[in-house]
Amino acid sequence: MTQATIVASATDFVRQKAALFSPGDVLRALGMPIVGILAFLFLWHIAAQNVATSLGTLPGPADVAHQAGNLWADYQEQQQRAAEFIAMQEERNAQILANNPDAEVRIRSFSGSVTFIDQILTSLGTVMAGFLLASLIAVPLGILVGLNRHLHQAVNPVIQVFKPVSPLAWLPIVTLVVSATYTVDDPMFSKAFITSMVTVSLCSLWPTLVNTIMGVNSVSQDLRNVSQVLRLPFLTHVWKVVLPSSIPMIFTGMRMSLGIAWMVLIAAEMLAQSPGLGKFVWDEFQNGSSESLGRIMVAVIVIGMIGLLLDRGMLFLQRLLSWDKSTATH
Amino acid sequence: MSSNKPHLELSSVSMQFPVKGGVFSALEDVNLKVTKGEFVSLIGHSGCGKSTVLNIIAGLLQASRGGCLLDGREVTEPGPERAVVFQNHSLMPWLTAFDNVELAVRQVFRKSMTKQERREWIAHNLELVHMGHAMDKRPDELSGGMRQRVGIARALAMQPKVLLMDEPFGALDALTRAHLQDSLMEIQRELNSTVVMITHDVDEAVLLSDRIVMMSNGPSATIGEVLPVPLERPRDRVALAECPDYNHCRQSVLRFLYEKQQKITPMPRQGEGQEAASGVDKRQKVLA
Ligand SMILES: Nc1ncnc2c1ncn2[C@@H]1O[C@H](COP(=O)(O)OP(=O)(O)O)[C@@H](O)[C@H]1O
Ligand SMILES: [Mg+2]
């Protein structure tokens, strides 16, 4: 190679590199998803016009967008009324205090109607609580079971049987058990919340459990040998060798669990009539007004988007916590 | 070699592995005495049972019959006084070089050293293997030779009575291997540690060892011959190439391996033959 050809191939290389990130490519990378979404909206628009239901034709994208606006407006109106209600009380209290400085005053909280946004927040809270409970059970249990072959053999049939059970089957049992056992005076959480949370945990802990066991089983023999040669005490062995080694698998399981938890929660809320997005969908279905279908579709889209965000959130957490960045993709 | 009282002793060790449809007899009646400060190599064809012997000394495997004594006490479990350098470094991939050594040092010197002393000791050992500059790198940021250096530093930092090495340089290129061999000789001379090393490289065995233990082929492998290496230390690989004693030792080992313990390997197919001819020593190829 002469000097000239080296320089030529070097500039070639630079040009190729630059081409990788050219504006055209960026547009193409963003462009295709946009094209996909537009095509979907168009097909939906066409198809919806041709499906007649007892509540009128299926709403198209425009109707759904309109309903989304309505739901947002409802929420803002409620917020406004709540603010006014509080302000009114404060004003009245101020007057009472002006007349009689020793008077006892209170502010009652506003109990307006439950809006779509409230239901979203309820569902988010419940799914997080259920998922957290599931992880708190599944990860330590998975580590214990994964470390002991006999325990694994003993527990495996139980896992295999309960893993595929649908949330709808758990729900009656959980409801009855919670009603019977959760009998504290002045409870911090409602029974409906506890029931939904426990159901979500029961259904979603299996992937985390199974993956944690697999992760612990696949700790390399070499690393276990090192631990043995060092005579690491049990807890140090778990904390310093087993846990870091299986963290990529644990995260894979937790991501699957969170996905299941979100799906299960919506179904459980629908069935049990406990507050949340599921109840919103069910209420609209029962309501049967001309706006209901559109509202249900808004809920469906929101449920999907929240599911996506939860998954991305887990991925972010995995990138943050796991040493093995190569497993934390998509 | 300072005293003749055996420091490490294998007495009539046999090893049987349970396999499908019976037992596989890997070792039969292995006897070996190693004195303090001695450097012993185990050499033999692949699959003859070298790793099994080493793992029995390490306590990672229990002999079916016979046993291993260290300073007169029977070895029943692994422990830090018998540090192992594994073939494929076995570093925790999520820890830096420093932290990998620290895991071992904290375990061994938890009570006898302050935190500051431990830090200095870790740094000292990493510098011993010329890894002082890369203490904060994780294994995936290090080359194969550097990882192996960290593995050696971790073992040395445990101040073991016996250093056990299972083909420590097997996966490295010739130049890196030569560097590490020189480092190891230097360190061993300084610390006068007892070393049992498995190798499949005849030159490496002769260069490093006080004695070469040659194993017969399995099943029921045992020690065939033991060859003392009467070469002055410090040894210099370039000067040794001309030394008659060195070449005599080399020939004895080669004769044992290729005449007395000939390994019947299937004929290489065409593709493999080309690879063997491309500058790699064919004899080593068969051994590996
Ligand atoms: N856990 C085991 N179960 C059954 N056979 C084994 C086991 N470990 C080793 N062996 C057999 O014992 C023999 C010696 O193995 P090894 O000590 O690893 O050989 P080397 O290190 O010399 O290559 C081999 O034939 C191997 O297949
Ligand atoms: Mg081996």
Short mmCIF file of N, CA and C in Angstrom, two decimals, chain A residues 222-233 236 240-242 244-245 323-325, chain B residues 60 77-80 82 84 86 88 90-94 103-104 106-107 138 154 158:
data_model
loop_
_atom_site.label_atom_id
_atom_site.label_comp_id
_atom_site.label_asym_id
_atom_site.label_seq_id
_atom_site.Cartn_x
_atom_site.Cartn_y
_atom_site.Cartn_z
N ASP A 222 -16.16 -22.76 38.32
CA ASP A 222 -14.88 -22.12 38.65
C ASP A 222 -15.05 -21.12 39.78
N LEU A 223 -16.09 -20.30 39.67
CA LEU A 223 -16.30 -19.28 40.69
C LEU A 223 -16.69 -19.92 42.02
N ARG A 224 -17.47 -21.01 41.94
CA ARG A 224 -17.82 -21.71 43.18
C ARG A 224 -16.58 -22.32 43.80
N ASN A 225 -15.66 -22.81 42.95
CA ASN A 225 -14.40 -23.34 43.48
C ASN A 225 -13.61 -22.26 44.20
N VAL A 226 -13.55 -21.07 43.59
CA VAL A 226 -12.83 -19.96 44.23
C VAL A 226 -13.43 -19.70 45.61
N SER A 227 -14.76 -19.66 45.65
CA SER A 227 -15.44 -19.41 46.91
C SER A 227 -15.10 -20.48 47.94
N GLN A 228 -15.01 -21.71 47.47
CA GLN A 228 -14.68 -22.82 48.39
C GLN A 228 -13.25 -22.71 48.89
N VAL A 229 -12.33 -22.40 47.96
CA VAL A 229 -10.93 -22.29 48.36
C VAL A 229 -10.77 -21.16 49.39
N LEU A 230 -11.53 -20.09 49.20
CA LEU A 230 -11.45 -18.97 50.14
C LEU A 230 -12.22 -19.25 51.43
N ARG A 231 -12.97 -20.34 51.44
CA ARG A 231 -13.84 -20.67 52.58
C ARG A 231 -14.76 -19.50 52.93
N LEU A 232 -15.38 -18.92 51.92
CA LEU A 232 -16.31 -17.82 52.19
C LEU A 232 -17.48 -18.34 53.03
N PRO A 233 -17.87 -17.61 54.06
CA PRO A 233 -19.06 -18.01 54.82
C PRO A 233 -20.29 -17.94 53.92
N THR A 236 -21.63 -14.49 52.81
CA THR A 236 -20.68 -13.81 51.93
C THR A 236 -20.70 -14.46 50.55
N LYS A 240 -21.52 -12.13 47.61
CA LYS A 240 -20.38 -11.73 46.78
C LYS A 240 -20.23 -12.56 45.51
N VAL A 241 -20.78 -13.77 45.49
CA VAL A 241 -20.57 -14.63 44.33
C VAL A 241 -21.89 -14.98 43.64
N VAL A 242 -22.82 -15.53 44.41
CA VAL A 242 -24.05 -16.05 43.79
C VAL A 242 -24.92 -14.92 43.24
N PRO A 244 -24.32 -11.56 42.46
CA PRO A 244 -23.85 -10.84 41.28
C PRO A 244 -23.85 -11.71 40.04
N SER A 245 -23.52 -12.97 40.23
CA SER A 245 -23.43 -13.87 39.09
C SER A 245 -24.80 -14.08 38.45
N TRP A 323 -23.92 -5.65 36.33
CA TRP A 323 -22.57 -5.45 35.80
C TRP A 323 -22.51 -5.89 34.35
N ASP A 324 -23.42 -6.75 33.94
CA ASP A 324 -23.34 -7.31 32.60
C ASP A 324 -24.27 -6.55 31.66
N LYS A 325 -23.71 -5.48 31.06
CA LYS A 325 -24.56 -4.62 30.24
C LYS A 325 -25.02 -5.34 28.96
N LEU B 60 -10.80 -29.91 46.65
CA LEU B 60 -12.05 -29.76 45.88
C LEU B 60 -12.62 -31.13 45.53
N GLU B 77 -10.86 -30.59 53.07
CA GLU B 77 -11.70 -29.59 52.39
C GLU B 77 -10.80 -28.51 51.79
N PRO B 78 -11.35 -27.72 50.87
CA PRO B 78 -10.52 -26.65 50.31
C PRO B 78 -10.21 -25.61 51.37
N GLY B 79 -9.14 -24.88 51.17
CA GLY B 79 -8.80 -23.83 52.12
C GLY B 79 -7.76 -22.91 51.54
N PRO B 80 -7.67 -21.70 52.09
CA PRO B 80 -6.79 -20.68 51.52
C PRO B 80 -5.30 -20.99 51.68
N ARG B 82 -4.04 -23.55 50.60
CA ARG B 82 -3.71 -24.22 49.34
C ARG B 82 -4.37 -23.43 48.20
N VAL B 84 -5.33 -21.83 44.69
CA VAL B 84 -5.34 -22.42 43.35
C VAL B 84 -5.37 -21.31 42.30
N PHE B 86 -6.49 -21.13 38.65
CA PHE B 86 -7.23 -21.97 37.72
C PHE B 86 -6.82 -21.66 36.28
N ASN B 88 -8.59 -21.01 33.60
CA ASN B 88 -9.20 -19.85 32.92
C ASN B 88 -9.47 -18.72 33.91
N SER B 90 -10.68 -17.55 36.36
CA SER B 90 -11.72 -17.59 37.41
C SER B 90 -11.79 -16.33 38.23
N LEU B 91 -11.74 -15.20 37.57
CA LEU B 91 -11.95 -13.94 38.29
C LEU B 91 -13.44 -13.62 38.25
N MET B 92 -13.91 -12.92 39.28
CA MET B 92 -15.31 -12.49 39.27
C MET B 92 -15.42 -11.38 38.22
N PRO B 93 -16.24 -11.60 37.20
CA PRO B 93 -16.26 -10.63 36.10
C PRO B 93 -16.80 -9.26 36.51
N TRP B 94 -17.51 -9.21 37.65
CA TRP B 94 -18.09 -7.93 38.06
C TRP B 94 -17.17 -7.15 38.99
N LEU B 103 -11.23 -9.60 47.69
CA LEU B 103 -12.14 -10.64 48.17
C LEU B 103 -11.36 -11.72 48.91
N ALA B 104 -10.22 -12.11 48.33
CA ALA B 104 -9.40 -13.14 48.96
C ALA B 104 -8.69 -12.61 50.19
N ARG B 106 -9.36 -10.07 52.16
CA ARG B 106 -10.22 -9.79 53.30
C ARG B 106 -10.57 -11.08 54.03
N GLN B 107 -10.79 -12.14 53.24
CA GLN B 107 -11.17 -13.40 53.85
C GLN B 107 -10.02 -13.97 54.69
N ARG B 138 -11.75 -4.04 35.09
CA ARG B 138 -12.47 -5.30 35.26
C ARG B 138 -11.93 -6.33 34.28
N ARG B 154 -3.92 -12.93 43.13
CA ARG B 154 -4.92 -13.31 44.13
C ARG B 154 -4.42 -14.51 44.94
N MET B 158 -2.84 -14.61 49.19
CA MET B 158 -3.37 -15.42 50.28
C MET B 158 -2.25 -16.03 51.12
#
